[in-house]
Amino acid sequence: MAVDAAQAVHEKFLAALAAGALPRCDESPDPAAAGLPRAEAIDIFLSQLTSRQMDRLSRHLQARGEGYYTIGSSGHEGNAAVAAALRVTDMAFLHYRSNAFQLHRARQLPGGTPTWDMLLSFAASSEDPISGGRHKVIGSKPLAIPPQTSTIASHLPKAVGAAFSIGIARRLGMTGLPLPDDAVVLASFGDASANHSTAQGAFNAAGWAAYQGSPMPLIFLCEDNGIGISTRTPTGWIEAQFRHRAGLHYIQCDGTDLVSAYAGACEAADYSRRYRKPVFLHMATVRLYGHAGSDVQGAYLPKALIEADEARDPLLKGAALMAEQGWMTPAEIADAYDEIGATLARQAEEAIRRPKITTPAGVMASLIPPKRERVRTNTPSAEDRVAMFASDASQMDKPMHMARLLSWALADLMLAYPEIVVAGEDVGPKGGVYNVTAKLHQRFGSARVVNTLLDEQAILGLAIGMAHNGFIPMPEIQFLAYVHNAEDQIRGEAATLSFFSNGQYTNPMVIRIAGLGYQKGFGGHFHNDNSLAVFRDIPGIILAVPSNGRDAVQMLRECVRLAREEQRVVVFVEPIALYMTRDLHEEGDGLWTSIYDAPGEGMPIALGDVGVHGDGTELAIVTYGNGYYLSRQAEKLLAAQGVKARVIDMRWLGPVDGDKLLAAVGEAKRILIVDECRITGSQSEGLMALFAERAPDKKFQRIAADDSFIPLGKAATLTLPSRDSIVAAAKELLAR
């Protein structure tokens, strides 16, 4: 019977120790010259031995049906030396081959139980201290290691954001944040992941910022094992790509050699901490066993190459170093290795008996982040507001359109909460494409109003990383269609963080997106995108769509409250076609403008609150955004024909408060759903189900946009609901 790869590597290691047949360390740097003391070297090596035994154990647990994750760290144990070179307060965004890093970092914070904690994660126990049994992840709140799932390289943009936030905090004089002002940030990944567009965007963003002189204390750790699952990386590819990349300082080391790894990591940490610049630390590693438990390398790699890789086992080289320096004999290493294995095996038998998640409620308990305790509110003085709005004083008592009202609301919020940072393309001196961020740069400066490069992944990653460091970011995406370039930053990163960290890590933010259809002078589906489906199925996020300026102001304030106090991820979609709209029924009526409600004025709009116009009982029109605007026009025409209707503005499309919506419908006998998004995947699908399940006594139907992209020019609205099509649909429903 064939011996599996993990067992083969294990037996070769023990045989080499028993025979004293360890590789020579002729090419290894001198430990003393590298500044590596004996005690530190032994500790690193013991962390590496422990990581290897944990890998072996995870496979045994899986074979017994008691473990569920076998992407191991074998061959990548050199990252323990990186942990030794960094501080516990240096936040680390790690990939899945980082057991040794976490184990060694735990040595720097006495009192922890790292192996027990990780075994609980292996066994998917609800007592797992990082994810609560939801996933086997590398992560620890006390160790400043936010958990990452396995989306390829998606953690790199937020590492850039976290590093950038340190410099912003310094400029603003903010203290008491999670990251000290002299911290560096680490992001690790493999050579195959370096090719991913998300990774390339992060490298570019970090280099772009550093090239301009922005502080970016960040270490990109590329653990280069030469292969991605079964596809080999061309020899020399990573070095050729990154040695001379603008804005990145390149350092190379051998992760299979403990001393070389330590020396390279110390050089990287010292450079990044001293100069506040990004480093690309290229660490050669080797992948032992294959990609995961089910992956058999022999199916796609020649035997000679597998054996050559096994000869580069970091444990063999580490044992040779210990023996040559006289720090541990081969027999002592074998005893330590066996003792570690036996201890882990005993712990594992206890870990697999610990409680598991057993209910749907238990699974979903951390979808919604915990509320913050004792969140301090801030009410700026009247004098501060007068000074800030001096140039707008003559206009603030006049009815204004949504774009202007939102601009003032943003200014008030930034004045009240210094942790708010606005970031996006052109949000600075230009004031945004639609002037919504007008004068914010003038009022608050470039540290709080950040003009970003043209990359939505970088914008959202910046926001997520800044939220890790105590900021409330308000990133702007210029057009709804552009978010699809970066939607995984919302879906795979921002929305999952609380879930996979059991509520310990959060990224509160308000993502402002200009979007939806009906633009008269700017067509094409890249600017008239009428689909919100990408947000509707992301658990835990809030989706807000205001229809008018007064609501937009109050809803934006509620969104910021939700982020600050409840740590929520909020998407705030602003209908572009309604930004400058002033009139409702006829030119000059001004019915779609509003006076600006200063903070504390007006009627607050809480999450789930709906808007209701009219009290008719024949028909309820349920809609949002542009649909509410058009439905108000249709309601007037229907009233002239004797139809008593009410128009309901949903405002909050996720989560939908079914109770409030049904209460708003009230006694209306018929319900017409007007949805400006496409028939397939639109909000109307969920509303049809809601009314079928909870209001079966009522007659209802929907009108939505055709399943089509939006063309340019006069044809831009042909596939969308209109005032007249709403009237026609209402009459059809009333005739039933």
Short mmCIF file of C-alpha atoms in Angstrom, two decimals, residues 245-691:
data_model
loop_
_atom_site.label_atom_id
_atom_site.label_comp_id
_atom_site.label_asym_id
_atom_site.label_seq_id
_atom_site.Cartn_x
_atom_site.Cartn_y
_atom_site.Cartn_z
CA ARG A 245 8.69 47.62 -9.88
CA ALA A 246 8.07 51.32 -9.29
CA GLY A 247 7.28 52.20 -5.70
CA LEU A 248 8.14 48.76 -4.25
CA HIS A 249 11.41 47.94 -2.50
CA TYR A 250 12.38 44.37 -3.41
CA ILE A 251 14.06 42.01 -0.94
CA GLN A 252 14.81 38.34 -1.56
CA CYS A 253 15.36 35.53 0.93
CA ASP A 254 15.15 31.75 1.24
CA GLY A 255 12.19 30.63 3.34
CA THR A 256 13.53 27.09 3.55
CA ASP A 257 16.56 28.46 5.41
CA LEU A 258 15.67 29.73 8.88
CA VAL A 259 18.52 32.26 9.06
CA SER A 260 17.97 33.62 5.55
CA ALA A 261 14.24 33.96 6.21
CA TYR A 262 14.89 35.80 9.46
CA ALA A 263 17.47 38.12 7.92
CA GLY A 264 15.20 38.97 4.97
CA ALA A 265 12.20 39.54 7.21
CA CYS A 266 14.19 41.79 9.57
CA GLU A 267 15.49 43.81 6.64
CA ALA A 268 11.96 44.20 5.26
CA ALA A 269 10.49 45.18 8.63
CA ASP A 270 13.27 47.67 9.34
CA TYR A 271 13.00 49.30 5.90
CA SER A 272 9.22 49.60 5.95
CA ARG A 273 9.10 50.84 9.53
CA ARG A 274 11.92 53.34 9.08
CA TYR A 275 11.00 54.77 5.69
CA ARG A 276 7.21 54.15 5.78
CA LYS A 277 7.39 52.55 2.33
CA PRO A 278 6.13 49.28 0.86
CA VAL A 279 8.39 46.26 0.54
CA PHE A 280 8.04 43.22 -1.67
CA LEU A 281 9.61 40.39 0.34
CA HIS A 282 10.19 37.53 -2.08
CA MET A 283 10.60 34.39 0.00
CA ALA A 284 11.46 31.13 -1.71
CA THR A 285 9.50 28.24 -0.24
CA VAL A 286 8.54 24.72 -1.20
CA ARG A 287 5.14 23.08 -1.26
CA LEU A 288 5.16 19.66 0.32
CA TYR A 289 2.24 17.18 0.08
CA GLY A 290 0.35 18.94 -2.71
CA HIS A 291 -2.21 21.72 -2.62
CA ALA A 292 -4.60 20.04 -0.17
CA GLY A 293 -5.48 16.65 1.21
CA SER A 294 -7.19 15.48 -1.97
CA ASP A 295 -4.44 16.74 -4.27
CA VAL A 296 -1.91 14.11 -5.45
CA GLN A 297 1.17 15.83 -6.87
CA GLY A 298 2.27 12.67 -8.64
CA ALA A 299 -0.60 13.14 -11.09
CA TYR A 300 1.02 16.22 -12.63
CA LEU A 301 4.61 16.50 -11.36
CA PRO A 302 7.51 14.17 -12.20
CA LYS A 303 8.82 12.05 -9.34
CA ALA A 304 12.28 13.60 -9.58
CA LEU A 305 10.89 17.09 -9.01
CA ILE A 306 8.83 15.94 -6.02
CA GLU A 307 11.90 14.34 -4.48
CA ALA A 308 13.97 17.46 -5.14
CA ASP A 309 11.36 19.56 -3.38
CA GLU A 310 11.26 17.19 -0.43
CA ALA A 311 15.03 17.59 -0.10
CA ARG A 312 14.42 21.33 0.44
CA ASP A 313 12.22 20.65 3.47
CA PRO A 314 12.70 23.61 5.85
CA LEU A 315 12.68 21.23 8.82
CA LEU A 316 15.68 19.35 7.45
CA LYS A 317 17.58 22.60 6.99
CA GLY A 318 16.48 23.87 10.39
CA ALA A 319 17.64 20.66 12.05
CA ALA A 320 20.98 20.98 10.29
CA LEU A 321 21.34 24.53 11.60
CA MET A 322 20.54 23.41 15.15
CA ALA A 323 23.05 20.58 14.96
CA GLU A 324 25.87 22.58 13.34
CA GLN A 325 25.52 25.42 15.86
CA GLY A 326 25.39 22.95 18.74
CA TRP A 327 21.98 24.26 19.83
CA MET A 328 20.09 20.93 19.59
CA THR A 329 21.26 17.46 18.75
CA PRO A 330 19.37 15.36 16.19
CA ALA A 331 18.16 13.16 19.04
CA GLU A 332 16.86 16.17 20.96
CA ILE A 333 15.09 17.40 17.82
CA ALA A 334 13.48 13.99 17.28
CA ASP A 335 12.34 13.90 20.90
CA ALA A 336 10.91 17.42 20.70
CA TYR A 337 9.14 16.60 17.44
CA ASP A 338 7.63 13.41 18.86
CA GLU A 339 6.59 15.14 22.07
CA ILE A 340 4.89 17.92 20.12
CA GLY A 341 3.04 15.34 18.04
CA ALA A 342 1.90 13.39 21.09
CA THR A 343 0.73 16.55 22.88
CA LEU A 344 -1.22 17.72 19.84
CA ALA A 345 -2.81 14.30 19.44
CA ARG A 346 -4.05 14.40 23.04
CA GLN A 347 -5.37 17.92 22.59
CA ALA A 348 -7.11 16.91 19.37
CA GLU A 349 -9.04 14.14 21.10
CA GLU A 350 -10.40 16.77 23.47
CA ALA A 351 -11.00 19.34 20.72
CA ILE A 352 -13.17 17.05 18.61
CA ARG A 353 -15.47 16.54 21.59
CA ARG A 354 -16.07 20.24 22.13
CA PRO A 355 -19.45 21.71 21.12
CA LYS A 356 -20.32 22.40 17.49
CA ILE A 357 -22.77 24.83 15.94
CA THR A 358 -26.10 23.00 15.85
CA THR A 359 -28.73 25.53 14.76
CA PRO A 360 -29.26 27.95 11.86
CA ALA A 361 -29.38 30.77 14.40
CA GLY A 362 -25.97 29.71 15.67
CA VAL A 363 -24.52 29.83 12.17
CA MET A 364 -25.93 33.30 11.53
CA ALA A 365 -25.23 34.78 14.96
CA SER A 366 -22.23 36.77 13.74
CA LEU A 367 -23.60 37.89 10.37
CA ILE A 368 -24.61 41.17 11.97
CA PRO A 369 -21.73 42.78 13.88
CA PRO A 370 -22.17 43.55 17.56
CA LYS A 371 -23.15 47.08 18.47
CA ARG A 372 -20.42 49.24 19.90
CA GLU A 373 -20.66 50.10 23.55
CA ARG A 374 -20.76 53.74 24.63
CA VAL A 375 -20.31 55.32 21.23
CA ARG A 376 -19.68 59.00 21.78
CA THR A 377 -21.74 61.36 19.67
CA ASN A 378 -20.53 64.78 18.70
CA THR A 379 -22.63 67.88 18.10
CA PRO A 380 -20.60 70.68 16.52
CA SER A 381 -21.23 74.15 17.80
CA ALA A 382 -23.38 76.61 15.88
CA GLU A 383 -20.27 78.73 15.38
CA ASP A 384 -18.38 75.84 13.77
CA ARG A 385 -21.25 75.18 11.36
CA VAL A 386 -21.58 78.85 10.46
CA ALA A 387 -17.86 79.04 9.75
CA MET A 388 -17.93 75.90 7.62
CA PHE A 389 -20.97 76.88 5.56
CA ALA A 390 -20.06 80.56 5.23
CA SER A 391 -19.88 80.41 1.44
CA ASP A 392 -23.24 78.63 1.26
CA ALA A 393 -25.08 80.73 3.83
CA SER A 394 -27.13 82.60 1.24
CA GLN A 395 -28.49 79.34 -0.20
CA MET A 396 -29.21 77.21 2.82
CA ASP A 397 -32.71 78.55 3.38
CA LYS A 398 -33.76 77.86 -0.21
CA PRO A 399 -35.16 74.62 -1.67
CA MET A 400 -32.36 72.57 -3.25
CA HIS A 401 -31.99 69.41 -5.32
CA MET A 402 -30.65 66.14 -3.96
CA ALA A 403 -27.02 66.58 -5.01
CA ARG A 404 -26.65 69.86 -3.12
CA LEU A 405 -28.45 68.56 -0.05
CA LEU A 406 -26.25 65.47 0.05
CA SER A 407 -23.16 67.63 -0.21
CA TRP A 408 -24.21 69.65 2.83
CA ALA A 409 -25.13 66.49 4.73
CA LEU A 410 -21.68 65.04 4.05
CA ALA A 411 -20.05 68.23 5.32
CA ASP A 412 -22.11 68.19 8.52
CA LEU A 413 -21.27 64.53 9.13
CA MET A 414 -17.55 65.09 8.59
CA LEU A 415 -17.61 68.07 10.92
CA ALA A 416 -19.30 65.98 13.60
CA TYR A 417 -17.18 62.85 13.24
CA PRO A 418 -13.46 63.30 12.57
CA GLU A 419 -13.06 59.57 11.90
CA ILE A 420 -15.04 59.86 8.64
CA VAL A 421 -12.87 59.81 5.50
CA VAL A 422 -14.30 60.28 2.00
CA ALA A 423 -12.35 58.56 -0.78
CA GLY A 424 -12.83 57.96 -4.47
CA GLU A 425 -12.03 59.09 -7.98
CA ASP A 426 -12.29 62.88 -8.37
CA VAL A 427 -13.91 63.45 -4.96
CA GLY A 428 -11.31 66.08 -4.07
CA PRO A 429 -11.06 69.61 -5.51
CA LYS A 430 -13.28 68.71 -8.46
CA GLY A 431 -16.08 67.74 -6.06
CA GLY A 432 -17.00 64.50 -7.79
CA VAL A 433 -18.52 63.86 -11.19
CA TYR A 434 -21.87 65.24 -10.01
CA ASN A 435 -20.51 67.79 -7.52
CA VAL A 436 -21.84 65.84 -4.51
CA THR A 437 -18.51 66.14 -2.70
CA ALA A 438 -18.16 69.83 -3.58
CA LYS A 439 -16.06 71.89 -1.15
CA LEU A 440 -15.31 68.91 1.12
CA HIS A 441 -11.64 68.96 0.13
CA GLN A 442 -11.48 72.70 0.76
CA ARG A 443 -13.13 72.28 4.16
CA PHE A 444 -11.42 69.14 5.47
CA GLY A 445 -8.20 68.71 3.50
CA SER A 446 -6.58 65.89 1.57
CA ALA A 447 -6.18 63.62 4.62
CA ARG A 448 -9.96 63.25 4.90
CA VAL A 449 -11.00 63.74 1.26
CA VAL A 450 -8.79 61.36 -0.66
CA ASN A 451 -8.51 61.40 -4.43
CA THR A 452 -7.78 57.78 -5.32
CA LEU A 453 -6.39 56.14 -8.41
CA LEU A 454 -8.86 54.78 -10.94
CA ASP A 455 -9.39 51.30 -9.51
CA GLU A 456 -12.57 50.28 -7.71
CA GLN A 457 -10.86 47.34 -5.99
CA ALA A 458 -8.32 49.75 -4.55
CA ILE A 459 -11.04 52.19 -3.45
CA LEU A 460 -13.03 49.55 -1.61
CA GLY A 461 -9.90 47.89 -0.24
CA LEU A 462 -8.76 51.27 1.04
CA ALA A 463 -12.08 51.62 2.87
CA ILE A 464 -11.98 48.12 4.38
CA GLY A 465 -8.41 48.57 5.57
CA MET A 466 -9.11 51.99 7.06
CA ALA A 467 -12.12 50.54 8.88
CA HIS A 468 -9.77 47.98 10.45
CA ASN A 469 -7.95 50.91 12.00
CA GLY A 470 -10.90 52.72 13.55
CA PHE A 471 -11.98 54.99 10.70
CA ILE A 472 -15.48 55.28 9.25
CA PRO A 473 -14.73 55.32 5.52
CA MET A 474 -17.19 56.64 2.95
CA PRO A 475 -15.81 55.41 -0.38
CA GLU A 476 -17.46 56.61 -3.55
CA ILE A 477 -17.94 54.50 -6.67
CA GLN A 478 -18.62 56.84 -9.57
CA PHE A 479 -21.14 54.63 -11.36
CA LEU A 480 -23.06 51.55 -10.30
CA ALA A 481 -21.74 49.52 -13.23
CA TYR A 482 -18.18 50.10 -12.03
CA VAL A 483 -18.77 48.23 -8.77
CA HIS A 484 -18.82 44.96 -10.69
CA ASN A 485 -15.07 45.35 -11.21
CA ALA A 486 -14.67 45.01 -7.46
CA GLU A 487 -17.79 43.42 -6.03
CA ASP A 488 -15.82 40.70 -4.24
CA GLN A 489 -14.35 43.38 -1.98
CA ILE A 490 -17.90 43.83 -0.67
CA ARG A 491 -19.11 40.25 -0.93
CA GLY A 492 -15.99 38.28 -0.07
CA GLU A 493 -14.26 40.69 2.28
CA ALA A 494 -16.34 43.43 3.91
CA ALA A 495 -19.51 41.41 4.40
CA THR A 496 -17.83 38.23 5.64
CA LEU A 497 -15.44 39.66 8.20
CA SER A 498 -17.82 39.74 11.15
CA PHE A 499 -19.15 36.29 10.20
CA PHE A 500 -15.75 34.59 10.10
CA SER A 501 -14.34 36.43 13.12
CA ASN A 502 -17.36 35.81 15.37
CA GLY A 503 -17.97 39.55 15.48
CA GLN A 504 -14.45 40.39 16.70
CA TYR A 505 -13.39 42.16 13.51
CA THR A 506 -15.64 44.53 11.60
CA ASN A 507 -15.34 47.00 8.74
CA PRO A 508 -18.03 49.62 9.29
CA MET A 509 -18.43 51.87 6.26
CA VAL A 510 -20.89 53.65 4.02
CA ILE A 511 -20.26 52.91 0.34
CA ARG A 512 -21.76 55.68 -1.79
CA ILE A 513 -22.61 54.66 -5.34
CA ALA A 514 -24.09 56.86 -8.03
CA GLY A 515 -26.32 54.73 -10.21
CA LEU A 516 -29.56 53.49 -11.71
CA GLY A 517 -31.15 54.56 -14.97
CA TYR A 518 -33.15 57.39 -16.55
CA GLN A 519 -30.26 59.69 -17.28
CA LYS A 520 -31.24 61.91 -20.16
CA GLY A 521 -27.87 63.19 -21.25
CA PHE A 522 -25.56 60.31 -20.48
CA GLY A 523 -26.55 56.92 -21.80
CA GLY A 524 -25.19 53.45 -22.18
CA HIS A 525 -25.34 50.70 -19.63
CA PHE A 526 -21.96 51.59 -18.08
CA HIS A 527 -23.55 54.78 -16.77
CA ASN A 528 -27.21 53.72 -16.70
CA ASP A 529 -26.95 50.42 -14.82
CA ASN A 530 -30.36 49.33 -13.53
CA SER A 531 -29.38 46.27 -11.50
CA LEU A 532 -29.01 46.02 -7.73
CA ALA A 533 -28.97 42.22 -7.75
CA VAL A 534 -25.29 42.08 -6.76
CA PHE A 535 -26.20 43.52 -3.34
CA ARG A 536 -29.46 41.69 -2.71
CA ASP A 537 -27.93 38.31 -1.91
CA ILE A 538 -25.01 39.44 0.26
CA PRO A 539 -25.88 38.51 3.85
CA GLY A 540 -25.54 41.22 6.45
CA ILE A 541 -25.17 44.34 4.33
CA ILE A 542 -27.64 47.24 4.27
CA LEU A 543 -28.87 48.63 0.96
CA ALA A 544 -30.35 52.13 0.93
CA VAL A 545 -31.85 53.94 -2.07
CA PRO A 546 -33.26 57.43 -1.45
CA SER A 547 -35.69 58.99 -3.92
CA ASN A 548 -35.53 62.67 -2.94
CA GLY A 549 -33.21 65.13 -1.27
CA ARG A 550 -34.87 65.39 2.12
CA ASP A 551 -34.98 61.62 2.52
CA ALA A 552 -31.42 61.31 1.24
CA VAL A 553 -30.12 63.60 3.99
CA GLN A 554 -31.90 61.75 6.78
CA MET A 555 -31.05 58.32 5.36
CA LEU A 556 -27.37 59.21 4.98
CA ARG A 557 -27.28 60.25 8.64
CA GLU A 558 -28.88 56.95 9.60
CA CYS A 559 -26.35 55.09 7.45
CA VAL A 560 -23.47 56.77 9.27
CA ARG A 561 -25.10 55.97 12.61
CA LEU A 562 -25.44 52.34 11.56
CA ALA A 563 -21.75 52.24 10.65
CA ARG A 564 -20.50 54.08 13.76
CA GLU A 565 -22.74 52.50 16.37
CA GLU A 566 -23.68 49.13 14.87
CA GLN A 567 -20.53 48.53 12.77
CA ARG A 568 -22.55 47.78 9.66
CA VAL A 569 -21.49 47.71 6.02
CA VAL A 570 -23.91 50.02 4.20
CA VAL A 571 -24.38 50.54 0.46
CA PHE A 572 -26.01 53.90 -0.30
CA VAL A 573 -27.14 54.10 -3.93
CA GLU A 574 -27.87 57.62 -5.14
CA PRO A 575 -30.11 57.82 -8.25
CA ILE A 576 -28.15 59.95 -10.71
CA ALA A 577 -31.22 60.99 -12.67
CA LEU A 578 -32.69 62.54 -9.52
CA TYR A 579 -29.54 64.39 -8.39
CA MET A 580 -30.50 67.64 -10.12
CA THR A 581 -34.25 67.06 -10.48
CA ARG A 582 -36.33 69.98 -9.24
CA ASP A 583 -39.78 69.52 -10.70
CA LEU A 584 -42.32 66.73 -10.34
CA HIS A 585 -45.41 67.35 -12.45
CA GLU A 586 -44.60 70.37 -14.57
CA GLU A 587 -41.71 72.67 -15.26
CA GLY A 588 -41.09 75.11 -12.47
CA ASP A 589 -43.23 73.47 -9.79
CA GLY A 590 -40.14 72.78 -7.65
CA LEU A 591 -41.87 69.87 -5.94
CA TRP A 592 -38.77 67.66 -5.92
CA THR A 593 -36.62 70.14 -4.01
CA SER A 594 -36.32 70.58 -0.26
CA ILE A 595 -34.99 72.93 2.36
CA TYR A 596 -31.90 71.49 4.05
CA ASP A 597 -32.65 70.01 7.46
CA ALA A 598 -29.70 70.71 9.71
CA PRO A 599 -28.66 67.99 12.18
CA GLY A 600 -31.43 67.49 14.71
CA GLU A 601 -34.05 68.98 12.40
CA GLY A 602 -36.62 67.20 10.27
CA MET A 603 -38.06 63.74 10.67
CA PRO A 604 -35.40 61.06 11.17
CA ILE A 605 -35.62 57.99 8.95
CA ALA A 606 -34.57 54.81 10.75
CA LEU A 607 -33.51 51.58 9.07
CA GLY A 608 -36.63 49.93 7.66
CA ASP A 609 -38.83 53.04 7.74
CA VAL A 610 -40.89 53.44 4.58
CA GLY A 611 -42.36 56.59 3.08
CA VAL A 612 -46.07 56.84 2.26
CA HIS A 613 -47.76 59.43 0.06
CA GLY A 614 -51.56 59.37 0.09
CA ASP A 615 -54.01 57.14 1.92
CA GLY A 616 -56.01 55.53 -0.87
CA THR A 617 -57.38 52.06 -0.30
CA GLU A 618 -57.97 50.97 -3.89
CA LEU A 619 -54.34 50.69 -4.87
CA ALA A 620 -50.92 50.71 -3.21
CA ILE A 621 -47.94 51.33 -5.46
CA VAL A 622 -44.76 49.92 -3.87
CA THR A 623 -41.54 51.26 -5.33
CA TYR A 624 -38.26 53.10 -4.68
CA GLY A 625 -35.77 55.51 -6.27
CA ASN A 626 -36.73 56.70 -9.74
CA GLY A 627 -39.78 54.44 -9.52
CA TYR A 628 -41.13 56.52 -6.63
CA TYR A 629 -40.67 59.71 -8.63
CA LEU A 630 -42.52 58.28 -11.63
CA SER A 631 -45.20 56.68 -9.46
CA ARG A 632 -45.95 60.04 -7.88
CA GLN A 633 -46.57 61.38 -11.36
CA ALA A 634 -48.76 58.39 -12.20
CA GLU A 635 -50.68 58.74 -8.93
CA LYS A 636 -51.77 62.26 -9.91
CA LEU A 637 -53.09 61.04 -13.26
CA LEU A 638 -54.89 58.15 -11.60
CA ALA A 639 -56.45 60.49 -9.04
CA ALA A 640 -57.82 62.61 -11.87
CA GLN A 641 -59.58 59.45 -13.08
CA GLY A 642 -61.06 58.77 -9.65
CA VAL A 643 -58.55 56.17 -8.46
CA LYS A 644 -57.60 56.54 -4.79
CA ALA A 645 -54.06 55.29 -4.41
CA ARG A 646 -51.12 55.51 -2.08
CA VAL A 647 -47.48 55.44 -3.14
CA ILE A 648 -45.00 53.68 -0.87
CA ASP A 649 -41.30 54.46 -1.03
CA MET A 650 -39.37 51.46 0.31
CA ARG A 651 -36.18 53.47 0.92
CA TRP A 652 -34.36 50.47 2.41
CA LEU A 653 -34.01 47.55 -0.01
CA GLY A 654 -31.97 45.36 2.26
CA PRO A 655 -32.99 44.12 4.65
CA VAL A 656 -36.65 44.72 3.84
CA ASP A 657 -38.80 45.25 6.92
CA GLY A 658 -41.81 43.20 5.89
CA ASP A 659 -43.91 44.29 8.85
CA LYS A 660 -43.47 47.99 8.11
CA LEU A 661 -44.10 47.46 4.43
CA LEU A 662 -47.32 45.54 5.03
CA ALA A 663 -48.45 48.17 7.52
CA ALA A 664 -47.84 50.84 4.89
CA VAL A 665 -49.94 48.93 2.35
CA GLY A 666 -52.68 48.88 4.97
CA GLU A 667 -56.19 48.34 3.67
CA ALA A 668 -55.31 48.80 0.02
CA LYS A 669 -56.91 45.94 -1.92
CA ARG A 670 -54.43 45.85 -4.78
CA ILE A 671 -50.66 46.22 -4.86
CA LEU A 672 -48.66 47.33 -7.89
CA ILE A 673 -44.90 46.85 -7.57
CA VAL A 674 -42.91 49.30 -9.70
CA ASP A 675 -39.26 48.27 -10.05
CA GLU A 676 -36.82 50.19 -12.22
CA CYS A 677 -34.40 47.24 -12.14
CA ARG A 678 -34.62 44.31 -14.50
CA ILE A 679 -37.34 41.68 -14.18
CA THR A 680 -34.81 38.95 -13.46
CA GLY A 681 -32.95 39.48 -10.19
CA SER A 682 -34.81 42.64 -9.22
CA GLN A 683 -36.29 43.59 -5.87
CA SER A 684 -39.73 42.89 -7.34
CA GLU A 685 -39.06 39.14 -7.17
CA GLY A 686 -38.70 39.23 -3.42
CA LEU A 687 -41.68 41.56 -3.05
CA MET A 688 -43.91 39.25 -5.08
CA ALA A 689 -42.94 36.40 -2.75
CA LEU A 690 -43.49 38.56 0.34
CA PHE A 691 -47.01 39.55 -0.66
#
